PDB file of C-alpha atoms and ligand atoms in Angstrom:
ATOM      1  CA  UNK A   1       0.000   0.000   0.000  1.00 74.00           C
ATOM      2  CA  UNK A   2       1.336   3.381  -0.970  1.00 91.00           C
ATOM      3  CA  UNK A   3      -0.329   6.671  -0.316  1.00 96.00           C
ATOM      4  CA  UNK A   4       0.242   9.621  -2.598  1.00 97.00           C
ATOM      5  CA  UNK A   5      -0.112  13.294  -1.834  1.00 98.00           C
ATOM      6  CA  UNK A   6      -3.380  14.830  -3.011  1.00 98.00           C
ATOM      7  CA  UNK A   7      -2.980  18.086  -4.924  1.00 98.00           C
ATOM      8  CA  UNK A   8      -5.224  20.902  -3.733  1.00 98.00           C
ATOM      9  CA  UNK A   9      -7.210  23.516  -5.592  1.00 96.00           C
ATOM     10  CA  UNK A  10      -4.459  26.147  -5.817  1.00 94.00           C
ATOM     11  CA  UNK A  11      -2.141  23.676  -7.592  1.00 98.00           C
ATOM     12  CA  UNK A  12      -2.145  24.570 -11.286  1.00 98.00           C
ATOM     13  CA  UNK A  13      -1.648  20.946 -12.384  1.00 98.00           C
ATOM     14  CA  UNK A  14      -5.352  20.420 -11.633  1.00 98.00           C
ATOM     15  CA  UNK A  15      -6.138  22.718 -14.575  1.00 98.00           C
ATOM     16  CA  UNK A  16      -4.109  20.726 -17.099  1.00 98.00           C
ATOM     17  CA  UNK A  17      -5.426  18.170 -19.559  1.00 98.00           C
ATOM     18  CA  UNK A  18      -4.365  14.585 -18.909  1.00 98.00           C
ATOM     19  CA  UNK A  19      -2.928  12.426 -21.681  1.00 98.00           C
ATOM     20  CA  UNK A  20      -4.217   9.091 -22.957  1.00 98.00           C
ATOM     21  CA  UNK A  21      -2.436   5.970 -21.704  1.00 98.00           C
ATOM     22  CA  UNK A  22      -0.814   4.009 -24.561  1.00 97.00           C
ATOM     23  CA  UNK A  23      -0.217   0.729 -22.802  1.00 96.00           C
ATOM     24  CA  UNK A  24      -1.606  -0.587 -19.549  1.00 98.00           C
ATOM     25  CA  UNK A  25       1.517  -1.984 -17.931  1.00 98.00           C
ATOM     26  CA  UNK A  26       2.665  -2.840 -14.410  1.00 98.00           C
ATOM     27  CA  UNK A  27       3.529   0.792 -13.696  1.00 97.00           C
ATOM     28  CA  UNK A  28      -0.036   1.824 -14.497  1.00 98.00           C
ATOM     29  CA  UNK A  29      -1.438  -0.969 -12.299  1.00 98.00           C
ATOM     30  CA  UNK A  30       0.718   0.146  -9.358  1.00 98.00           C
ATOM     31  CA  UNK A  31      -0.429   3.729  -9.850  1.00 98.00           C
ATOM     32  CA  UNK A  32      -4.088   2.638  -9.959  1.00 98.00           C
ATOM     33  CA  UNK A  33      -3.610   0.664  -6.722  1.00 98.00           C
ATOM     34  CA  UNK A  34      -1.940   3.659  -5.062  1.00 98.00           C
ATOM     35  CA  UNK A  35      -4.840   5.836  -6.214  1.00 98.00           C
ATOM     36  CA  UNK A  36      -7.336   3.415  -4.645  1.00 98.00           C
ATOM     37  CA  UNK A  37      -5.366   3.385  -1.369  1.00 98.00           C
ATOM     38  CA  UNK A  38      -5.171   7.179  -1.359  1.00 98.00           C
ATOM     39  CA  UNK A  39      -8.893   7.504  -2.105  1.00 98.00           C
ATOM     40  CA  UNK A  40      -9.850   5.091   0.683  1.00 97.00           C
ATOM     41  CA  UNK A  41      -7.442   6.639   3.193  1.00 97.00           C
ATOM     42  CA  UNK A  42      -9.055  10.026   2.605  1.00 97.00           C
ATOM     43  CA  UNK A  43     -12.591   8.608   2.523  1.00 95.00           C
ATOM     44  CA  UNK A  44     -13.232   9.754  -1.017  1.00 96.00           C
ATOM     45  CA  UNK A  45     -15.585   8.176  -3.554  1.00 96.00           C
ATOM     46  CA  UNK A  46     -13.307   8.786  -6.522  1.00 98.00           C
ATOM     47  CA  UNK A  47      -9.901  10.022  -7.592  1.00 98.00           C
ATOM     48  CA  UNK A  48      -8.258  11.010 -10.877  1.00 98.00           C
ATOM     49  CA  UNK A  49      -4.509  10.562 -11.506  1.00 98.00           C
ATOM     50  CA  UNK A  50      -4.019  14.321 -11.897  1.00 98.00           C
ATOM     51  CA  UNK A  51      -5.058  14.671  -8.251  1.00 98.00           C
ATOM     52  CA  UNK A  52      -1.875  12.824  -7.283  1.00 98.00           C
ATOM     53  CA  UNK A  53       0.136  14.878  -9.768  1.00 98.00           C
ATOM     54  CA  UNK A  54       0.141  12.536 -12.772  1.00 98.00           C
ATOM     55  CA  UNK A  55      -1.341  13.741 -16.048  1.00 98.00           C
ATOM     56  CA  UNK A  56      -2.615  10.391 -17.316  1.00 98.00           C
ATOM     57  CA  UNK A  57      -6.220   9.502 -18.132  1.00 98.00           C
ATOM     58  CA  UNK A  58      -6.827   7.201 -15.156  1.00 98.00           C
ATOM     59  CA  UNK A  59      -9.667   7.276 -12.649  1.00 98.00           C
ATOM     60  CA  UNK A  60     -10.694   5.146  -9.685  1.00 98.00           C
ATOM     61  CA  UNK A  61     -14.136   5.114  -8.104  1.00 98.00           C
ATOM     62  CA  UNK A  62     -15.644   3.317  -5.126  1.00 98.00           C
ATOM     63  CA  UNK A  63     -19.128   4.344  -4.107  1.00 96.00           C
ATOM     64  CA  UNK A  64     -19.524   1.135  -2.122  1.00 92.00           C
ATOM     65  CA  UNK A  65     -22.160  -0.388  -4.378  1.00 91.00           C
ATOM     66  CA  UNK A  66     -22.345  -3.587  -6.427  1.00 90.00           C
ATOM     67  CA  UNK A  67     -19.856  -2.206  -8.975  1.00 90.00           C
ATOM     68  CA  UNK A  68     -17.096  -2.539  -6.360  1.00 94.00           C
ATOM     69  CA  UNK A  69     -13.847  -0.671  -6.943  1.00 97.00           C
ATOM     70  CA  UNK A  70     -13.630   0.650 -10.495  1.00 98.00           C
ATOM     71  CA  UNK A  71     -10.207   1.334 -12.022  1.00 98.00           C
ATOM     72  CA  UNK A  72     -10.611   2.803 -15.479  1.00 98.00           C
ATOM     73  CA  UNK A  73      -7.990   3.704 -18.064  1.00 98.00           C
ATOM     74  CA  UNK A  74      -8.847   6.208 -20.814  1.00 98.00           C
ATOM     75  CA  UNK A  75     -12.483   6.605 -19.701  1.00 98.00           C
ATOM     76  CA  UNK A  76     -14.866   8.052 -22.254  1.00 98.00           C
ATOM     77  CA  UNK A  77     -18.508   8.935 -21.716  1.00 98.00           C
ATOM     78  CA  UNK A  78     -20.254   7.951 -24.941  1.00 98.00           C
ATOM     79  CA  UNK A  79     -23.919   8.498 -24.018  1.00 98.00           C
ATOM     80  CA  UNK A  80     -25.841  10.425 -21.380  1.00 98.00           C
ATOM     81  CA  UNK A  81     -29.507  10.455 -20.399  1.00 98.00           C
ATOM     82  CA  UNK A  82     -31.475  12.986 -18.370  1.00 98.00           C
ATOM     83  CA  UNK A  83     -30.223  15.299 -15.663  1.00 98.00           C
ATOM     84  CA  UNK A  84     -29.896  15.190 -11.909  1.00 97.00           C
ATOM     85  CA  UNK A  85     -28.811  17.855  -9.420  1.00 97.00           C
ATOM     86  CA  UNK A  86     -27.088  16.975  -6.150  1.00 98.00           C
ATOM     87  CA  UNK A  87     -24.342  18.148  -3.848  1.00 97.00           C
ATOM     88  CA  UNK A  88     -20.722  17.194  -4.581  1.00 97.00           C
ATOM     89  CA  UNK A  89     -17.365  17.559  -2.927  1.00 97.00           C
ATOM     90  CA  UNK A  90     -13.788  16.792  -3.955  1.00 98.00           C
ATOM     91  CA  UNK A  91     -10.642  15.687  -2.117  1.00 98.00           C
ATOM     92  CA  UNK A  92      -8.766  18.468  -3.939  1.00 98.00           C
ATOM     93  CA  UNK A  93     -11.229  21.095  -2.701  1.00 98.00           C
ATOM     94  CA  UNK A  94     -11.509  20.407   1.029  1.00 96.00           C
ATOM     95  CA  UNK A  95     -14.396  21.905   2.953  1.00 95.00           C
ATOM     96  CA  UNK A  96     -16.474  22.907  -0.074  1.00 96.00           C
ATOM     97  CA  UNK A  97     -19.718  21.322  -1.239  1.00 97.00           C
ATOM     98  CA  UNK A  98     -22.145  22.495  -3.864  1.00 97.00           C
ATOM     99  CA  UNK A  99     -24.954  21.402  -6.147  1.00 98.00           C
ATOM    100  CA  UNK A 100     -23.914  20.313  -9.631  1.00 98.00           C
ATOM    101  CA  UNK A 101     -26.088  19.235 -12.564  1.00 98.00           C
ATOM    102  CA  UNK A 102     -24.977  15.889 -13.997  1.00 98.00           C
ATOM    103  CA  UNK A 103     -26.571  13.294 -16.286  1.00 98.00           C
ATOM    104  CA  UNK A 104     -28.978  10.904 -14.561  1.00 98.00           C
ATOM    105  CA  UNK A 105     -27.538   7.974 -16.506  1.00 98.00           C
ATOM    106  CA  UNK A 106     -24.587   7.412 -18.785  1.00 98.00           C
ATOM    107  CA  UNK A 107     -22.563   4.850 -20.645  1.00 98.00           C
ATOM    108  CA  UNK A 108     -18.810   4.819 -20.140  1.00 98.00           C
ATOM    109  CA  UNK A 109     -16.221   2.929 -22.163  1.00 98.00           C
ATOM    110  CA  UNK A 110     -12.538   2.483 -21.422  1.00 98.00           C
ATOM    111  CA  UNK A 111      -9.988  -0.120 -20.422  1.00 98.00           C
ATOM    112  CA  UNK A 112      -9.637  -2.040 -17.192  1.00 98.00           C
ATOM    113  CA  UNK A 113      -6.337  -2.578 -15.361  1.00 98.00           C
ATOM    114  CA  UNK A 114      -5.530  -5.471 -17.684  1.00 97.00           C
ATOM    115  CA  UNK A 115      -5.977  -3.358 -20.780  1.00 98.00           C
ATOM    116  CA  UNK A 116      -9.272  -5.020 -21.701  1.00 98.00           C
ATOM    117  CA  UNK A 117     -12.146  -2.975 -23.093  1.00 98.00           C
ATOM    118  CA  UNK A 118     -14.929  -2.345 -20.619  1.00 97.00           C
ATOM    119  CA  UNK A 119     -18.328  -0.716 -20.788  1.00 98.00           C
ATOM    120  CA  UNK A 120     -20.086   0.594 -17.679  1.00 97.00           C
ATOM    121  CA  UNK A 121     -23.734   1.610 -17.510  1.00 97.00           C
ATOM    122  CA  UNK A 122     -24.137   3.950 -14.573  1.00 97.00           C
ATOM    123  CA  UNK A 123     -26.856   5.975 -12.960  1.00 97.00           C
ATOM    124  CA  UNK A 124     -27.349   8.390 -10.064  1.00 97.00           C
ATOM    125  CA  UNK A 125     -24.344   8.515  -7.708  1.00 97.00           C
ATOM    126  CA  UNK A 126     -22.102   6.372  -9.909  1.00 98.00           C
ATOM    127  CA  UNK A 127     -22.904   8.468 -12.998  1.00 98.00           C
ATOM    128  CA  UNK A 128     -22.155  11.596 -10.963  1.00 98.00           C
ATOM    129  CA  UNK A 129     -18.838  10.224  -9.701  1.00 98.00           C
ATOM    130  CA  UNK A 130     -17.793   9.216 -13.226  1.00 98.00           C
ATOM    131  CA  UNK A 131     -18.594  12.689 -14.625  1.00 98.00           C
ATOM    132  CA  UNK A 132     -16.715  14.363 -11.764  1.00 98.00           C
ATOM    133  CA  UNK A 133     -13.593  12.233 -12.297  1.00 98.00           C
ATOM    134  CA  UNK A 134     -13.636  12.488 -16.106  1.00 98.00           C
ATOM    135  CA  UNK A 135     -13.893  16.285 -15.735  1.00 98.00           C
ATOM    136  CA  UNK A 136     -10.646  16.186 -13.708  1.00 98.00           C
ATOM    137  CA  UNK A 137      -8.904  14.659 -16.743  1.00 98.00           C
ATOM    138  CA  UNK A 138      -9.819  17.785 -18.710  1.00 98.00           C
ATOM    139  CA  UNK A 139      -8.766  20.227 -15.985  1.00 98.00           C
ATOM    140  CA  UNK A 140     -12.331  20.901 -14.842  1.00 98.00           C
ATOM    141  CA  UNK A 141     -13.247  21.087 -11.152  1.00 98.00           C
ATOM    142  CA  UNK A 142     -16.746  20.722  -9.731  1.00 98.00           C
ATOM    143  CA  UNK A 143     -16.543  24.236  -8.279  1.00 97.00           C
ATOM    144  CA  UNK A 144     -16.619  25.499 -11.917  1.00 97.00           C
ATOM    145  CA  UNK A 145     -20.104  24.012 -12.238  1.00 97.00           C
ATOM    146  CA  UNK A 146     -21.792  24.805  -8.926  1.00 97.00           C
ATOM    147  CA  UNK A 147     -25.360  26.084  -9.293  1.00 94.00           C
ATOM    148  CA  UNK A 148     -26.153  29.294  -7.433  1.00 79.00           C
TER     149      UNK A 148
HETATM  150 CO1   CO B 201     -12.630  15.677  -7.453  1.00 71.44          CO
END
């Protein structure tokens, strides 16, 4: 188990665009495991690699439902359905919560930690977590989207 330091909102790396992963190798798997450990240690529901200072398109999510721990390489949201507004927070933005509009349902494609193609159909909290983490890969923070 290895914990990594979580970058906070004033760190400009959080505003950068992450790059696609070319090959899912042992180094990527170790990073994904470290991201999961760091997320759990800080009681988060999701984490993007940029939040530990690495500009690669990797996200991990654990909302403690039947999907278990998701580790996704090069995630891409290919379809969305409906809208839903709920409060969000972020480990990179401690102490702040705010309502954000997200899709009610979505379809995500990407690769798992073995480099195999996966497809995830998500709704409600999982859909919200996926959107939040994928936004991180494009330098977007939830505070950019808070409804007044
Ligand atoms: Co976040």
